[in-house]
Amino acid sequence: VLILDEPTRGIDVGAKYEIYTIIARLASEGKAIVVISSEMPELLGITDRIYVMNEGRIVGEMPAAEASQEKIMRAIVRGEGKAA
């Protein structure tokens, strides 16, 4: 399992593309990859499944093909309500 925490933070677009290509190649080789990112477009573009966490708990889960920024935000808001 490869865990990538904000793998493209602070890098230029060309380097981001290279990282996305490496992630896709590793995934196609059967590697398990966990990407932690605050960039929703990035998550929607490179993941198969999205989990939303709040206060250390999973508050939402969806296949990336069914996900949208709106659905992710709804899960975040619901999770914030549970954590309070």
GROMACS .gro file of C-alpha atoms in nm:
model
   84
    1VAL     CA    1   0.000   0.000   0.000
    2LEU     CA    2   0.139   0.337  -0.106
    3ILE     CA    3   0.007   0.634   0.094
    4LEU     CA    4   0.043   0.974  -0.075
    5ASP     CA    5  -0.035   1.277   0.142
    6GLU     CA    6  -0.100   1.587  -0.074
    7PRO     CA    7   0.125   1.451  -0.351
    8THR     CA    8   0.090   1.755  -0.578
    9ARG     CA    9   0.087   2.042  -0.329
   10GLY     CA   10   0.313   2.328  -0.437
   11ILE     CA   11   0.434   2.183  -0.767
   12ASP     CA   12   0.385   2.302  -1.124
   13VAL     CA   13   0.132   2.159  -1.370
   14GLY     CA   14   0.392   1.955  -1.559
   15ALA     CA   15   0.512   1.784  -1.243
   16LYS     CA   16   0.150   1.716  -1.141
   17TYR     CA   17   0.092   1.541  -1.472
   18GLU     CA   18   0.400   1.325  -1.415
   19ILE     CA   19   0.278   1.228  -1.068
   20TYR     CA   20  -0.071   1.146  -1.201
   21THR     CA   21   0.089   0.928  -1.471
   22ILE     CA   22   0.297   0.741  -1.213
   23ILE     CA   23  -0.008   0.689  -0.990
   24ALA     CA   24  -0.210   0.555  -1.285
   25ARG     CA   25   0.073   0.319  -1.386
   26LEU     CA   26   0.114   0.182  -1.035
   27ALA     CA   27  -0.262   0.131  -1.002
   28SER     CA   28  -0.276  -0.050  -1.337
   29GLU     CA   29  -0.002  -0.280  -1.204
   30GLY     CA   30  -0.230  -0.373  -0.916
   31LYS     CA   31  -0.074  -0.154  -0.647
   32ALA     CA   32  -0.303  -0.021  -0.374
   33ILE     CA   33  -0.269   0.357  -0.345
   34VAL     CA   34  -0.425   0.586  -0.086
   35VAL     CA   35  -0.425   0.953  -0.190
   36ILE     CA   36  -0.489   1.215   0.076
   37SER     CA   37  -0.575   1.547  -0.084
   38SER     CA   38  -0.770   1.863  -0.014
   39GLU     CA   39  -0.796   1.924  -0.391
   40MET     CA   40  -1.138   1.793  -0.494
   41PRO     CA   41  -1.073   1.807  -0.871
   42GLU     CA   42  -0.760   1.601  -0.812
   43LEU     CA   43  -0.953   1.340  -0.613
   44LEU     CA   44  -1.225   1.322  -0.876
   45GLY     CA   45  -0.967   1.281  -1.152
   46ILE     CA   46  -0.730   1.018  -1.014
   47THR     CA   47  -0.925   0.799  -0.772
   48ASP     CA   48  -1.156   0.500  -0.797
   49ARG     CA   49  -1.323   0.555  -0.460
   50ILE     CA   50  -1.347   0.856  -0.230
   51TYR     CA   51  -1.374   0.849   0.148
   52VAL     CA   52  -1.450   1.168   0.341
   53MET     CA   53  -1.310   1.185   0.692
   54ASN     CA   54  -1.384   1.420   0.982
   55GLU     CA   55  -1.236   1.400   1.331
   56GLY     CA   56  -1.072   1.067   1.241
   57ARG     CA   57  -1.398   0.904   1.130
   58ILE     CA   58  -1.524   0.814   0.784
   59VAL     CA   59  -1.834   1.029   0.726
   60GLY     CA   60  -1.883   0.961   0.356
   61GLU     CA   61  -1.786   0.707   0.090
   62MET     CA   62  -1.858   0.697  -0.281
   63PRO     CA   63  -1.721   0.558  -0.606
   64ALA     CA   64  -1.536   0.836  -0.789
   65ALA     CA   65  -1.754   0.776  -1.096
   66GLU     CA   66  -2.059   0.879  -0.891
   67ALA     CA   67  -1.887   1.157  -0.695
   68SER     CA   68  -1.910   1.530  -0.748
   69GLN     CA   69  -1.779   1.828  -0.557
   70GLU     CA   70  -2.134   1.885  -0.432
   71LYS     CA   71  -2.167   1.528  -0.297
   72ILE     CA   72  -1.828   1.553  -0.128
   73MET     CA   73  -1.922   1.886   0.032
   74ARG     CA   74  -2.251   1.738   0.158
   75ALA     CA   75  -2.058   1.454   0.323
   76ILE     CA   76  -1.820   1.707   0.481
   77VAL     CA   77  -2.109   1.914   0.619
   78ARG     CA   78  -2.288   1.603   0.751
   79GLY     CA   79  -1.964   1.491   0.913
   80GLU     CA   80  -1.911   1.827   1.080
   81GLY     CA   81  -2.259   1.801   1.227
   82LYS     CA   82  -2.181   1.456   1.371
   83ALA     CA   83  -1.852   1.572   1.520
   84ALA     CA   84  -2.008   1.863   1.709
   0.00000   0.00000   0.00000
